[in-house]
Every structure is written in C-alpha cells, then in structure tokens.
Short mmCIF file of C-alpha atoms and ligand atoms in Angstrom, two decimals:
data_model
loop_
_atom_site.label_atom_id
_atom_site.label_comp_id
_atom_site.label_asym_id
_atom_site.label_seq_id
_atom_site.Cartn_x
_atom_site.Cartn_y
_atom_site.Cartn_z
CA MET A 1 -175.11 -14.22 -115.81
CA LEU A 2 -173.78 -11.77 -113.27
CA LEU A 3 -170.28 -11.07 -111.96
CA THR A 4 -169.67 -8.35 -109.39
CA ILE A 5 -166.34 -6.96 -108.28
CA SER A 6 -166.20 -4.78 -105.21
CA THR A 7 -163.63 -3.07 -103.03
CA THR A 8 -163.49 -1.28 -99.70
CA TYR A 9 -160.21 0.41 -100.60
CA GLN A 10 -160.68 4.10 -99.94
CA PRO A 11 -161.76 6.06 -101.82
CA ALA A 12 -163.53 3.00 -103.20
CA THR A 13 -164.65 4.77 -106.37
CA GLU A 14 -161.04 4.51 -107.63
CA LEU A 15 -162.25 1.13 -108.86
CA GLY A 16 -163.90 3.02 -111.72
CA TYR A 17 -160.48 4.24 -112.91
CA LEU A 18 -158.93 0.81 -112.60
CA LEU A 19 -161.71 -0.81 -114.61
CA HIS A 20 -161.85 2.10 -117.06
CA LYS A 21 -165.59 2.28 -116.55
CA ASN A 22 -167.29 5.35 -115.16
CA PRO A 23 -169.36 4.49 -112.05
CA THR A 24 -172.12 6.92 -113.01
CA ARG A 25 -172.89 5.33 -116.38
CA LEU A 26 -174.46 2.14 -117.64
CA GLN A 27 -172.47 0.86 -120.61
CA THR A 28 -173.40 -1.87 -123.05
CA PHE A 29 -171.04 -3.81 -125.28
CA ASP A 30 -172.01 -5.97 -128.24
CA LEU A 31 -170.26 -9.33 -128.31
CA ASN A 32 -170.71 -12.02 -130.93
CA PHE A 33 -172.66 -14.19 -128.51
CA GLY A 34 -174.82 -11.51 -126.90
CA GLN A 35 -174.38 -8.32 -124.92
CA ALA A 36 -172.42 -7.28 -121.84
CA HIS A 37 -173.65 -4.52 -119.56
CA VAL A 38 -171.44 -2.80 -117.01
CA PHE A 39 -172.94 -0.78 -114.17
CA TYR A 40 -172.29 0.04 -110.53
CA PRO A 41 -174.95 -1.03 -108.01
CA GLU A 42 -172.94 0.81 -105.37
CA ALA A 43 -170.36 3.59 -105.66
CA SER A 44 -169.52 5.38 -102.44
CA GLU A 45 -166.22 6.39 -100.87
CA GLN A 46 -166.45 3.40 -98.52
CA ARG A 47 -167.49 0.69 -100.94
CA CYS A 48 -167.73 0.37 -104.67
CA MET A 49 -169.19 -2.48 -106.65
CA ALA A 50 -168.98 -2.95 -110.40
CA ALA A 51 -171.30 -5.44 -112.07
CA LEU A 52 -170.82 -7.23 -115.38
CA LEU A 53 -174.12 -8.59 -116.59
CA LEU A 54 -173.80 -10.96 -119.50
CA ASP A 55 -176.80 -11.50 -121.70
CA VAL A 56 -175.96 -14.59 -123.76
CA ASP A 57 -178.25 -15.00 -126.75
CA ALA A 58 -178.74 -18.76 -127.11
CA VAL A 59 -180.62 -18.38 -130.38
CA GLN A 60 -177.94 -16.21 -131.93
CA LEU A 61 -175.35 -18.75 -130.78
CA VAL A 62 -176.94 -21.55 -132.77
CA ARG A 63 -177.61 -19.39 -135.82
CA GLY A 64 -174.14 -17.86 -135.69
CA LYS A 65 -172.65 -21.30 -136.20
CA GLY A 66 -174.60 -21.68 -139.46
CA ASN A 67 -175.96 -24.87 -137.99
CA ALA A 68 -178.82 -26.21 -140.11
CA ARG A 69 -179.72 -29.05 -137.75
CA SER A 70 -181.05 -27.77 -134.47
CA SER A 71 -182.18 -29.62 -131.43
CA LEU A 72 -183.98 -28.35 -128.38
CA ASP A 73 -180.88 -28.47 -126.22
CA GLN A 74 -179.12 -26.09 -128.56
CA TYR A 75 -181.73 -23.48 -127.71
CA VAL A 76 -182.55 -24.47 -124.17
CA ASN A 77 -179.40 -24.83 -122.08
CA ASP A 78 -177.69 -23.20 -119.14
CA ARG A 79 -175.45 -20.92 -121.21
CA PRO A 80 -177.39 -17.69 -120.63
CA TYR A 81 -177.53 -18.17 -116.88
CA VAL A 82 -174.20 -19.51 -115.67
CA ALA A 83 -170.61 -18.34 -115.68
CA SER A 84 -168.95 -20.05 -118.60
CA SER A 85 -166.11 -19.44 -121.00
CA PHE A 86 -168.30 -16.69 -122.49
CA LEU A 87 -167.76 -14.76 -119.29
CA SER A 88 -164.00 -15.03 -119.79
CA VAL A 89 -164.29 -13.72 -123.32
CA ALA A 90 -166.45 -10.85 -122.04
CA LEU A 91 -163.95 -10.09 -119.25
CA ALA A 92 -161.14 -9.78 -121.78
CA ASP A 93 -163.26 -7.64 -124.10
CA VAL A 94 -164.82 -5.33 -121.56
CA PHE A 95 -162.07 -5.12 -118.90
CA GLY A 96 -159.06 -5.86 -121.15
CA THR A 97 -156.96 -2.90 -120.02
CA ALA A 98 -157.50 -3.74 -116.35
CA LEU A 99 -156.83 -7.42 -117.04
CA ASN A 100 -153.49 -6.44 -118.55
CA GLY A 101 -152.65 -4.37 -115.48
CA ARG A 102 -152.68 -0.97 -117.10
CA CYS A 103 -154.18 2.29 -115.91
CA LYS A 104 -152.70 5.60 -117.06
CA GLN A 105 -154.62 7.64 -114.50
CA ARG A 106 -153.84 5.49 -111.45
CA PRO A 107 -150.63 3.58 -112.27
CA GLU A 108 -149.75 3.15 -108.60
CA LEU A 109 -153.07 1.43 -107.86
CA VAL A 110 -152.39 -1.14 -110.55
CA VAL A 111 -149.50 -2.55 -108.50
CA THR A 112 -151.17 -2.08 -105.14
CA PRO A 113 -152.90 -5.04 -103.51
CA LEU A 114 -156.46 -3.90 -102.77
CA PRO A 115 -159.14 -5.51 -100.63
CA LEU A 116 -161.23 -7.10 -103.38
CA GLN A 117 -164.27 -9.31 -103.55
CA ALA A 118 -165.62 -11.05 -106.63
CA GLN A 119 -168.96 -12.77 -106.70
CA ILE A 120 -170.20 -15.00 -109.48
CA ALA A 121 -173.96 -15.40 -109.19
CA VAL A 122 -174.07 -18.89 -110.69
CA ILE A 123 -171.19 -21.13 -111.62
CA PRO A 124 -171.41 -24.84 -112.46
CA CYS A 125 -169.19 -27.16 -110.46
CA PRO A 126 -170.45 -30.76 -110.74
CA GLU A 127 -167.27 -31.92 -108.97
CA GLY A 128 -168.58 -30.33 -105.76
CA GLU A 129 -167.62 -27.49 -103.47
CA GLU A 130 -164.21 -28.95 -102.58
CA TRP A 131 -162.97 -28.33 -106.14
CA LEU A 132 -163.76 -24.61 -105.85
CA HIS A 133 -161.60 -24.44 -102.72
CA ARG A 134 -158.79 -26.38 -104.35
CA LEU A 135 -158.81 -24.04 -107.34
CA PHE A 136 -158.90 -20.68 -105.61
CA GLU A 137 -157.39 -21.11 -102.15
CA PRO A 138 -153.81 -21.76 -103.30
CA LEU A 139 -154.01 -18.35 -104.97
CA GLY A 140 -154.69 -16.68 -101.64
CA TYR A 141 -158.49 -16.30 -101.81
CA SER A 142 -160.92 -17.00 -99.08
CA VAL A 143 -163.67 -18.98 -100.78
CA GLU A 144 -167.34 -18.97 -99.94
CA ALA A 145 -169.53 -21.30 -102.01
CA VAL A 146 -173.28 -21.64 -101.65
CA GLN A 147 -174.78 -24.60 -103.47
CA HIS A 148 -178.27 -24.26 -104.88
CA PRO A 149 -180.97 -26.93 -104.73
CA LEU A 150 -182.38 -28.23 -108.01
CA ASP A 151 -185.75 -26.90 -107.01
CA GLU A 152 -186.50 -25.08 -103.80
CA LEU A 153 -190.03 -26.48 -103.79
CA HIS A 154 -188.75 -30.05 -104.10
CA PRO A 155 -185.83 -30.44 -101.70
CA GLU A 156 -186.09 -34.22 -102.20
CA TRP A 157 -184.69 -33.75 -105.71
CA GLY A 158 -181.36 -32.87 -104.15
CA MET A 159 -178.76 -30.28 -105.01
CA SER A 160 -177.95 -28.82 -108.40
CA PRO A 161 -174.35 -28.57 -109.65
CA TYR A 162 -174.63 -24.75 -109.44
CA PHE A 163 -172.99 -22.51 -106.86
CA THR A 164 -172.82 -18.86 -105.94
CA LEU A 165 -169.12 -18.26 -105.52
CA THR A 166 -167.59 -15.42 -103.50
CA LEU A 167 -163.84 -14.84 -103.51
CA ARG A 168 -162.06 -12.41 -101.23
CA ALA A 169 -158.41 -11.41 -101.21
CA GLU A 170 -156.04 -8.54 -100.89
CA CYS A 171 -154.49 -8.55 -104.32
CA ARG A 172 -154.01 -6.56 -107.48
CA LEU A 173 -157.13 -6.14 -109.58
CA SER A 174 -155.29 -7.53 -112.60
CA GLU A 175 -154.47 -10.69 -110.64
CA LEU A 176 -158.10 -11.22 -109.68
CA LEU A 177 -159.26 -10.70 -113.28
CA THR A 178 -156.54 -13.00 -114.60
CA HIS A 179 -157.46 -15.78 -112.18
CA LEU A 180 -161.13 -15.47 -113.13
CA TYR A 181 -160.26 -15.35 -116.82
CA VAL A 182 -158.39 -18.67 -116.62
CA LEU A 183 -160.35 -20.53 -113.97
CA ILE A 184 -163.93 -19.87 -115.07
CA PRO A 185 -163.44 -21.89 -118.30
CA VAL A 186 -161.73 -24.57 -116.18
CA LEU A 187 -165.05 -25.03 -114.39
CA ASP A 188 -166.99 -24.97 -117.63
CA ASN A 189 -167.18 -28.48 -119.02
CA SER A 190 -169.68 -27.62 -121.72
CA LYS A 191 -169.04 -28.55 -125.32
CA HIS A 192 -170.48 -25.25 -126.47
CA TYR A 193 -167.07 -23.75 -126.24
CA TRP A 194 -164.69 -24.00 -129.13
CA ILE A 195 -160.97 -23.98 -128.73
CA GLY A 196 -158.70 -21.84 -130.86
CA ASP A 197 -155.19 -22.71 -131.99
CA ASP A 198 -153.55 -20.30 -129.64
CA GLU A 199 -155.25 -21.52 -126.45
CA VAL A 200 -152.01 -23.00 -125.10
CA ASN A 201 -150.22 -19.69 -125.49
CA LYS A 202 -153.14 -17.87 -123.94
CA LEU A 203 -153.09 -20.19 -120.95
CA LEU A 204 -149.33 -19.85 -120.49
CA THR A 205 -149.37 -16.07 -120.88
CA ARG A 206 -152.23 -15.58 -118.46
CA GLY A 207 -150.90 -18.26 -116.15
CA GLN A 208 -147.40 -16.81 -115.86
CA GLY A 209 -146.27 -16.27 -112.31
CA TRP A 210 -148.93 -18.43 -110.64
CA LEU A 211 -150.00 -21.43 -112.71
CA GLU A 212 -146.61 -23.13 -112.50
CA LYS A 213 -146.87 -23.06 -108.69
CA HIS A 214 -150.52 -24.08 -108.50
CA PRO A 215 -150.90 -27.58 -106.99
CA GLU A 216 -153.78 -28.29 -109.44
CA ARG A 217 -151.94 -27.02 -112.52
CA ARG A 218 -152.35 -30.33 -114.38
CA ARG A 219 -156.09 -30.43 -114.06
CA ILE A 220 -156.36 -26.73 -114.73
CA ALA A 221 -154.46 -27.13 -118.01
CA TYR A 222 -156.43 -30.26 -118.94
CA ASN A 223 -159.83 -28.63 -118.35
CA TYR A 224 -158.84 -25.29 -119.83
CA LEU A 225 -157.66 -27.03 -122.99
CA ARG A 226 -160.94 -28.91 -123.30
CA HIS A 227 -159.44 -32.25 -122.32
CA LYS A 228 -157.16 -32.28 -125.36
CA LYS A 229 -154.28 -34.44 -124.19
CA SER A 230 -151.69 -33.30 -126.71
CA LEU A 231 -152.33 -29.63 -125.96
CA THR A 232 -152.22 -30.34 -122.22
CA ARG A 233 -148.88 -32.12 -122.58
CA ASP A 234 -147.54 -29.20 -124.59
CA ALA A 235 -148.70 -26.69 -121.98
CA LEU A 236 -147.37 -28.66 -119.01
CA SER A 237 -144.01 -29.26 -120.61
CA ARG A 238 -143.64 -25.52 -120.98
CA LEU A 239 -144.49 -24.83 -117.35
CA VAL A 240 -141.87 -25.02 -114.62
CA PRO A 241 -140.78 -28.61 -113.98
CA GLU A 242 -141.72 -30.46 -110.77
CA GLU A 243 -138.33 -30.32 -109.10
CA GLU A 244 -138.55 -26.58 -108.56
CA ALA A 245 -136.94 -25.65 -105.25
CA PRO A 246 -139.63 -24.95 -102.66
CA GLU A 247 -137.92 -21.71 -101.70
CA ALA A 248 -137.63 -20.46 -105.28
CA THR A 249 -138.84 -16.92 -105.89
CA ASP A 250 -140.50 -15.90 -109.12
CA GLU A 251 -137.16 -14.82 -110.42
CA ALA A 252 -135.59 -18.13 -109.57
CA SER A 253 -138.39 -19.98 -111.32
CA GLU A 254 -137.48 -18.15 -114.51
CA LEU A 255 -134.18 -19.90 -114.29
CA GLU A 256 -135.86 -23.24 -113.85
CA VAL A 257 -137.73 -22.65 -117.09
CA VAL A 258 -134.49 -21.72 -118.76
CA ASP A 259 -132.97 -24.95 -117.54
CA GLU A 260 -135.69 -26.89 -119.24
CA GLN A 261 -135.57 -24.79 -122.37
CA THR A 262 -131.85 -25.21 -122.83
CA GLY A 263 -132.17 -28.97 -122.53
CA GLU A 264 -129.91 -29.22 -119.51
CA GLU A 265 -132.13 -31.93 -118.04
CA GLY A 266 -131.50 -34.22 -121.01
CA ALA A 267 -127.79 -33.61 -120.82
CA SER A 268 -127.78 -34.65 -117.19
CA THR A 269 -129.52 -37.99 -117.88
CA GLU A 270 -126.93 -38.88 -120.47
CA ALA A 271 -124.21 -37.89 -118.15
CA GLN A 272 -125.34 -40.40 -115.55
CA SER A 273 -124.30 -43.22 -117.83
CA ALA A 274 -121.06 -41.44 -118.76
CA THR A 275 -118.16 -40.99 -116.40
CA ALA A 276 -118.66 -39.69 -112.89
CA GLU A 277 -116.46 -36.75 -113.81
CA ALA A 278 -118.76 -35.72 -116.69
CA ALA A 279 -121.79 -35.99 -114.42
CA ARG A 280 -120.12 -33.79 -111.86
CA VAL A 281 -119.37 -31.12 -114.48
CA VAL A 282 -122.98 -31.12 -115.71
CA GLN A 283 -124.27 -30.94 -112.15
CA GLU A 284 -122.01 -28.01 -111.41
CA LYS A 285 -123.24 -26.22 -114.49
CA LYS A 286 -126.83 -26.70 -113.42
CA GLU A 287 -126.18 -25.51 -109.92
CA LYS A 288 -124.44 -22.44 -111.20
CA ARG A 289 -127.42 -21.51 -113.32
CA ARG A 290 -129.86 -22.17 -110.50
CA SER A 291 -127.93 -20.04 -108.12
CA LEU A 292 -127.95 -16.94 -110.27
CA HIS A 293 -130.40 -15.28 -107.95
CA GLU A 294 -128.23 -16.31 -105.02
CA GLN A 295 -125.29 -14.65 -106.77
CA ARG A 296 -127.19 -11.38 -107.12
CA LEU A 297 -127.98 -11.39 -103.42
CA GLN A 298 -124.39 -12.32 -102.50
CA ALA A 299 -123.03 -9.54 -104.71
CA ALA A 300 -125.29 -6.97 -103.01
CA LEU A 301 -124.37 -8.30 -99.56
CA GLU A 302 -120.68 -8.07 -100.41
CA VAL A 303 -121.03 -4.36 -101.28
CA VAL A 304 -122.92 -3.70 -98.05
CA ARG A 305 -120.15 -5.48 -96.09
CA GLN A 306 -117.33 -3.66 -97.84
CA ARG A 307 -118.91 -0.30 -97.13
CA GLY A 308 -119.33 -1.20 -93.48
CA ALA A 309 -123.00 -0.16 -93.66
CA LYS A 310 -124.77 -0.39 -90.31
CA ARG A 311 -128.25 0.61 -91.40
CA VAL A 312 -129.46 -1.08 -94.56
CA LEU A 313 -132.57 -0.80 -96.75
CA ASP A 314 -133.87 -3.69 -98.86
CA LEU A 315 -136.31 -2.02 -101.23
CA GLY A 316 -138.70 -4.37 -103.00
CA CYS A 317 -137.60 -7.02 -100.50
CA GLY A 318 -140.09 -9.60 -101.79
CA GLU A 319 -140.17 -12.74 -99.70
CA GLY A 320 -137.15 -11.71 -97.70
CA ARG A 321 -134.22 -13.74 -99.00
CA LEU A 322 -131.79 -10.84 -98.75
CA LEU A 323 -133.30 -9.80 -95.41
CA ARG A 324 -132.33 -13.20 -94.02
CA MET A 325 -128.74 -12.78 -95.19
CA LEU A 326 -128.54 -9.25 -93.82
CA LEU A 327 -129.88 -10.38 -90.44
CA GLN A 328 -127.00 -12.86 -90.23
CA GLU A 329 -124.48 -10.03 -90.50
CA LYS A 330 -123.67 -9.09 -86.92
CA SER A 331 -122.19 -5.72 -87.89
CA ILE A 332 -125.51 -4.53 -89.32
CA GLU A 333 -127.56 -2.77 -86.68
CA HIS A 334 -130.82 -2.12 -88.45
CA ILE A 335 -132.54 -3.39 -91.59
CA LEU A 336 -135.69 -2.08 -93.22
CA GLY A 337 -137.45 -4.17 -95.86
CA LEU A 338 -140.11 -2.51 -98.00
CA ASP A 339 -142.44 -4.00 -100.56
CA VAL A 340 -145.61 -3.00 -102.32
CA SER A 341 -146.94 -6.55 -102.12
CA TYR A 342 -148.59 -7.27 -98.80
CA ARG A 343 -148.58 -10.94 -99.61
CA ALA A 344 -144.81 -10.93 -100.18
CA LEU A 345 -144.34 -9.28 -96.78
CA GLU A 346 -146.54 -11.88 -95.11
CA LEU A 347 -144.40 -14.59 -96.67
CA ALA A 348 -141.23 -12.83 -95.55
CA GLN A 349 -142.60 -12.67 -92.03
CA LYS A 350 -143.35 -16.37 -92.12
CA ARG A 351 -140.07 -17.46 -93.66
CA LEU A 352 -138.00 -15.42 -91.27
CA HIS A 353 -140.07 -16.76 -88.33
CA LEU A 354 -140.52 -13.25 -87.00
CA ASP A 355 -143.04 -14.42 -84.44
CA ARG A 356 -140.45 -16.70 -82.83
CA MET A 357 -137.46 -14.40 -83.16
CA PRO A 358 -135.79 -13.25 -79.92
CA ALA A 359 -136.79 -9.66 -79.12
CA ARG A 360 -133.31 -8.18 -79.68
CA GLN A 361 -133.00 -9.76 -83.08
CA ARG A 362 -136.60 -8.82 -83.96
CA GLU A 363 -135.88 -5.17 -83.15
CA ARG A 364 -133.18 -5.09 -85.83
CA LEU A 365 -135.76 -5.50 -88.58
CA THR A 366 -138.61 -3.29 -89.74
CA LEU A 367 -140.98 -4.41 -92.48
CA VAL A 368 -142.83 -1.69 -94.31
CA HIS A 369 -145.73 -2.01 -96.72
CA GLY A 370 -145.22 0.79 -99.22
CA ALA A 371 -144.48 1.80 -102.77
CA LEU A 372 -141.11 3.02 -103.93
CA THR A 373 -142.77 5.71 -105.96
CA TYR A 374 -143.83 7.70 -102.88
CA ARG A 375 -141.62 9.70 -100.58
CA ASP A 376 -141.38 7.93 -97.26
CA GLN A 377 -139.53 9.48 -94.29
CA ARG A 378 -138.98 6.04 -92.81
CA LEU A 379 -136.41 5.43 -95.55
CA GLU A 380 -134.18 8.31 -94.43
CA GLY A 381 -131.02 7.92 -92.35
CA TYR A 382 -129.72 4.64 -93.84
CA ASP A 383 -126.17 3.90 -95.00
CA ALA A 384 -126.99 1.56 -97.89
CA ALA A 385 -129.95 0.54 -100.03
CA CYS A 386 -130.30 -2.66 -102.07
CA VAL A 387 -132.80 -2.70 -104.93
CA ILE A 388 -132.49 -6.22 -106.30
CA GLU A 389 -134.43 -7.08 -109.47
CA VAL A 390 -137.09 -4.48 -108.75
CA ILE A 391 -136.80 -1.54 -111.15
CA GLU A 392 -137.95 -3.62 -114.14
CA HIS A 393 -141.25 -4.20 -112.28
CA MET A 394 -142.05 -0.49 -112.37
CA ASP A 395 -143.66 1.32 -115.26
CA GLN A 396 -140.97 3.44 -116.87
CA PRO A 397 -142.76 6.77 -116.30
CA ARG A 398 -142.89 5.91 -112.56
CA LEU A 399 -139.12 5.52 -112.44
CA ARG A 400 -138.78 9.30 -112.25
CA ALA A 401 -140.61 9.27 -108.92
CA PHE A 402 -138.56 6.30 -107.69
CA GLU A 403 -135.31 8.08 -108.56
CA ARG A 404 -136.21 11.06 -106.37
CA VAL A 405 -137.60 8.91 -103.55
CA LEU A 406 -134.36 6.95 -103.32
CA PHE A 407 -131.58 9.30 -104.36
CA GLU A 408 -132.95 12.70 -103.31
CA PHE A 409 -135.04 11.92 -100.21
CA ALA A 410 -133.79 8.63 -98.72
CA HIS A 411 -130.28 9.61 -99.90
CA PRO A 412 -128.18 6.71 -98.55
CA GLU A 413 -124.40 6.68 -98.99
CA THR A 414 -124.49 3.53 -101.09
CA VAL A 415 -127.10 2.16 -103.47
CA VAL A 416 -126.96 -1.23 -105.18
CA ILE A 417 -129.34 -1.79 -108.08
CA THR A 418 -129.55 -5.00 -110.08
CA THR A 419 -131.67 -5.68 -113.16
CA PRO A 420 -131.70 -8.25 -116.00
CA ASN A 421 -129.43 -7.68 -118.95
CA ALA A 422 -131.79 -7.88 -121.94
CA GLU A 423 -128.96 -8.74 -124.34
CA TYR A 424 -128.57 -12.08 -122.58
CA ASN A 425 -132.17 -13.08 -123.42
CA VAL A 426 -131.03 -14.55 -126.75
CA LYS A 427 -129.41 -17.29 -124.68
CA PHE A 428 -132.83 -18.42 -123.44
CA GLU A 429 -133.83 -20.41 -126.46
CA THR A 430 -137.58 -20.45 -126.16
CA LEU A 431 -137.91 -16.88 -124.99
CA ASP A 432 -139.37 -15.24 -128.08
CA ALA A 433 -137.58 -12.18 -129.40
CA GLY A 434 -139.03 -9.05 -127.86
CA THR A 435 -140.57 -10.81 -124.85
CA PHE A 436 -139.49 -10.43 -121.25
CA ARG A 437 -138.26 -13.01 -118.77
CA HIS A 438 -141.19 -12.45 -116.45
CA GLN A 439 -144.80 -11.44 -116.96
CA ASP A 440 -144.57 -8.57 -114.53
CA HIS A 441 -141.48 -7.00 -116.11
CA ARG A 442 -142.37 -3.67 -117.65
CA PHE A 443 -139.04 -3.39 -119.46
CA GLU A 444 -135.65 -5.06 -119.67
CA TRP A 445 -132.57 -3.04 -120.49
CA THR A 446 -129.38 -3.69 -122.40
CA ARG A 447 -126.12 -2.92 -120.59
CA GLU A 448 -125.90 0.37 -122.42
CA GLN A 449 -129.44 1.43 -121.49
CA PHE A 450 -128.85 0.62 -117.83
CA GLN A 451 -125.54 2.41 -117.80
CA ILE A 452 -126.89 5.55 -119.45
CA TRP A 453 -129.78 5.69 -117.00
CA SER A 454 -127.47 5.08 -114.03
CA ARG A 455 -124.90 7.67 -115.08
CA GLN A 456 -127.56 10.32 -115.53
CA LEU A 457 -128.94 9.47 -112.11
CA ALA A 458 -125.53 9.65 -110.50
CA GLU A 459 -124.87 13.01 -112.16
CA ARG A 460 -128.20 14.48 -111.06
CA PHE A 461 -128.00 13.41 -107.44
CA GLY A 462 -124.27 13.68 -106.70
CA TYR A 463 -123.23 10.03 -106.81
CA GLN A 464 -120.53 8.04 -108.60
CA VAL A 465 -121.46 4.77 -110.24
CA GLN A 466 -119.60 1.55 -111.12
CA PHE A 467 -120.97 -1.51 -112.89
CA ALA A 468 -120.48 -5.24 -112.43
CA PRO A 469 -121.83 -8.30 -114.26
CA ILE A 470 -123.67 -11.02 -112.33
CA GLY A 471 -123.64 -14.62 -113.49
CA PRO A 472 -121.60 -16.32 -116.23
CA GLU A 473 -120.35 -13.74 -118.69
CA ASP A 474 -120.71 -14.27 -122.41
CA ALA A 475 -118.18 -12.52 -124.64
CA GLU A 476 -120.86 -11.03 -126.84
CA VAL A 477 -124.00 -10.51 -124.81
CA GLY A 478 -122.53 -10.19 -121.31
CA ALA A 479 -123.92 -11.71 -118.11
CA PRO A 480 -127.58 -12.50 -117.36
CA SER A 481 -127.83 -9.80 -114.70
CA GLN A 482 -126.17 -6.44 -114.18
CA MET A 483 -125.41 -4.41 -111.08
CA GLY A 484 -124.87 -0.69 -110.58
CA ILE A 485 -123.12 0.43 -107.39
CA PHE A 486 -123.73 4.06 -106.52
CA SER A 487 -121.59 5.92 -103.99
CA ARG A 488 -122.51 9.34 -102.70
CA HIS A 489 -119.80 11.97 -103.33
CA GLN A 490 -117.82 12.55 -100.17
CA SER A 491 -117.78 16.32 -100.65
CA LEU A 492 -121.56 16.40 -100.53
CA THR A 493 -121.83 14.36 -97.37
CA GLN A 494 -119.95 16.82 -95.15
N1 SAH B 501 -135.65 -8.11 -104.15
C1 SAH B 501 -136.32 -9.39 -104.03
C2 SAH B 501 -137.60 -9.51 -104.85
C3 SAH B 501 -137.50 -9.21 -106.33
S1 SAH B 501 -139.07 -9.38 -107.16
C4 SAH B 501 -135.35 -10.49 -104.41
O1 SAH B 501 -134.36 -10.20 -105.06
O2 SAH B 501 -135.59 -11.64 -104.07
C5 SAH B 501 -139.59 -7.69 -107.26
C6 SAH B 501 -140.24 -7.17 -106.00
O3 SAH B 501 -140.43 -5.77 -106.15
C7 SAH B 501 -141.63 -7.77 -105.75
O4 SAH B 501 -141.70 -8.27 -104.45
C8 SAH B 501 -142.57 -6.58 -105.95
O5 SAH B 501 -143.71 -6.64 -105.13
C9 SAH B 501 -141.69 -5.41 -105.61
N2 SAH B 501 -142.10 -4.14 -106.21
C10 SAH B 501 -142.43 -3.91 -107.50
N3 SAH B 501 -142.77 -2.62 -107.68
C11 SAH B 501 -142.63 -2.01 -106.47
C12 SAH B 501 -142.84 -0.67 -106.01
N4 SAH B 501 -143.24 0.29 -106.83
N5 SAH B 501 -142.60 -0.41 -104.70
C13 SAH B 501 -142.18 -1.38 -103.86
N6 SAH B 501 -141.98 -2.66 -104.25
C14 SAH B 501 -142.20 -2.97 -105.53
#
C-alpha cells in the first residue's frame, strides 16, 4: 500500500522538515499490524515527493487477535494492498507532528498553503468514482480517479472497485494529512477494522473547521463510525446545526455550536407556545449571540471612523467581511487586506465581486497574500490597522516577529486588535476546561494576559493602549471578546 505526497513549493525539499523525515534516509517504523517505510523517490529543489509504504502483515493480524478459528479470507484479503484504516493509523504514527500542524524548524511553512499533491496507489470505492469527487472536492481538491479493471487480460470481467486517487490543492500540509486521516477510513468498509471508544472524539477533533461545513458530513460520520447509528447521532449532534448562516466564518460557527451547547434552541421551541413577548426576547437573545462577530467588526470600524483614517489595513482579513464594511465607508481612500490563506483571499475576492466592481471602487482595495510574521513594505504608510481575531492563530513564539512587523515597520497611527477572552470559555458548557474555541487557536488569553502583552507592546513601540469588551459582559468573567486600541504617541509622529 503506497501513499505519496509531493510539492512543487520551492525549495521543495522543505517538505522534509514539515514531515520531520530526512529526504536522504529510508526509515522504517514497526506498527502492530506490520511496518511502515518512509522514503523520498524524488527530492530536488523543484519537486519533492515523500512516500509512505505500508507493509500490512495479514498473518500477524489474525494471530494478533488471538483468533483460534481461522478461515482463508482472514489470511487472503485486500488489506495488504489497499488504503484502509491501517493507513490512517500509520499516518498518525509516522507523520503525527505534521498532522498536528507543528514544525519547530519551519513554523511559517506550517501555516502556509503549499501546492500539494497526494496519490494513493489503490483505494477501494465500491460506490464508484462520483463518491470520491463528492468527498474531496468540497474541501478544495481537484480529484483525479483512475479505476482499475478486475483483470487486464479479461476486460469482459468488468471493473474492480479499486482506484488510484490523486488529489491536488494549495493548502496546508496538516490540512491534507487531516483530510486523508479522516476520509480514508470513510472509504474503507471492511470489518477488519475495530472501533475504539473515543472514535467520536477523534472524528470531531480531526474534523474541526471543515467537517461541519462538508455537504456529506452525515455519511462521513456514519462510515467513519462503522455504521454505528448511536455514535453517528452523537457525533452529528455535536457538529454545527443545519441552520448555520451561509455567510458564517469559522469564528461565527463557533457561536453556532455554543448556541446548541447552551440549549438555546430548546428554549426557543418552548417560547413559541408561550407569549409572543417571550418568543421575541428569546429571539433577541439568540441574535445577539450570533452577531458577536458582527459586533467585533463594528467595534473596529467605529474606531477607524473616529480616527478619520483614510488608509486602512485589515491584517488576517479572512474572507473579507470587514473589507466589505470598510469599502462602504466613503471617507476611506485605500484599503489593504492581507491573509496567509490563499483560499480565504479567493473567497474574499468572490464575495466582494471584485471582478464586477467598477474600476474606481476596485482601485481602492489591494489584496495581498502574505504572512504577518514577515516584514512587508506594502504595509507601510497606513493610518490604521485592524487585526480581528487573528493573533490567537499564530504560534506564540512567532508573535515577536508580528509585533515588529506591525508596530515597528508598518507603524500605523492606530491599531485595533481583538482576541477571545479565555475567561469567558466557562460559559460555553461543553467546551472542556483547557480546550480552545477553535482548532486552529494556538492560545487564548485572559483579560490580564492580553492587557499585559498589549501594555508591553505599547511601551516598546511608543503607543498608548486602551481596552474595551466586545459582546455581553459577565460580572465575573467579562465579555466573550476583548479589544485593544493602540494610538501612536503624538510626540513621536512629528
Ligand atoms: N479577520 C477576519 C478573519 C479571522 S480568522 C475576521 O474577523 O473575519 C483568522 C485569519 O487570520 C485567517 O483568515 C487566517 O488565515 C489568518 N492568519 C492566521 N495567521 C496568519 C499570519 N501569520 N499571517 C496572516 N494571516 C494569518
């Protein structure tokens, strides 16, 4: 069973760092169902390919189970030759660090979308080629599937259920590995796979950020959980509910989950049979919660307006919700949106209808694909910068670079930074203690932590800072989000 992962990112050999496997060595790992070998058929500056060869030992599999009764099909089956849940287990064992999106030596590459290709030599898909497209295309992959005949010498026997599958996308390596990790077992209908107690949690953890939006999420959960209906129900009920707003960003979907977790939905059904007034109050409550993200954007916009900023940066602009609001402000002359995710920028471009925008309006906006941890001269000469729910997506050691990029080099007069208030997490009932609101969050700070960091920043770079809560404020734990407004000292600007 062979899986290859290749890139044309340059220098392509950086793939070795990301996978934590040296391109010049063949490495072998012992697993409890066989061996995994990692090697690089190709490793040049232009193109690098890593191969994971899985050698499943069918005999050991049967013996390992302590199974006294053996039949031929226990020894002779497709397990050694096709991608199955064993490949997922091997992926997690052999490429675990990369799967979790960590790389000490190349942290910036972990968050950078790279041109990637994965090829699975043989994968079973008795449902037909269409199913492969339906599984992978919503995740942004171009899918190439070649179906193999049962026997090349006997074409009259027809086609086998086996395909060679090639996926291509510009995405983070950890995303590609995560999608493979979850979706390979979804295609594996074999009974040879056992299912552990924590499979639901595994699915939800690995599925965070994409599974809830996947149009085939029901079937994915059902197949992944080995057709166990109760587990599937459990998993689906913990995913984002159907009525998620189509425009919702990842951050907004967190709120949708919270809605479900806090039982607001149930409250609203009861309210329908109660008085109209009660229903209205419940509805208002729900809307308030849903619009938390809207409130963050409004709060940032308000600061930009008050300062009379004419040139505005939206750093980590995502899918462009703030960009749209800024474009509507006639007094703003130029806006620059930057994001490390190429896919987010493509979405922004689509949502803002840039292709149909009148030339004069179009000229007011620049979209830049870049990372906030690198100095970029294009960010200089702006009056204000908004950094909305972005810092928590950066590894803490990288914040030092971000601080200099923004405050020392870009050096705008005003900076607005928002980030979750970790203290408020106790209000989200099913968010386990110590876990974050979103899979991609690298940290979440209390009000004190954010304020200490901000004050030190202000001190170092000659700014003053004020703080404001965003969202409904709780007497004890504060508001769900917090905002720091930095103003450059006048004396230093002259
Ligand atoms: N500001 C937007 C999006 C918030 S989600 C909004 O409020 O709607 C966080 C965004 O930060 C994502 O789009 C992510 O791609 C981006 N991001 C994370 N790390 C980044 C980095 N180092 N440089 C630039 N963008 C980054």
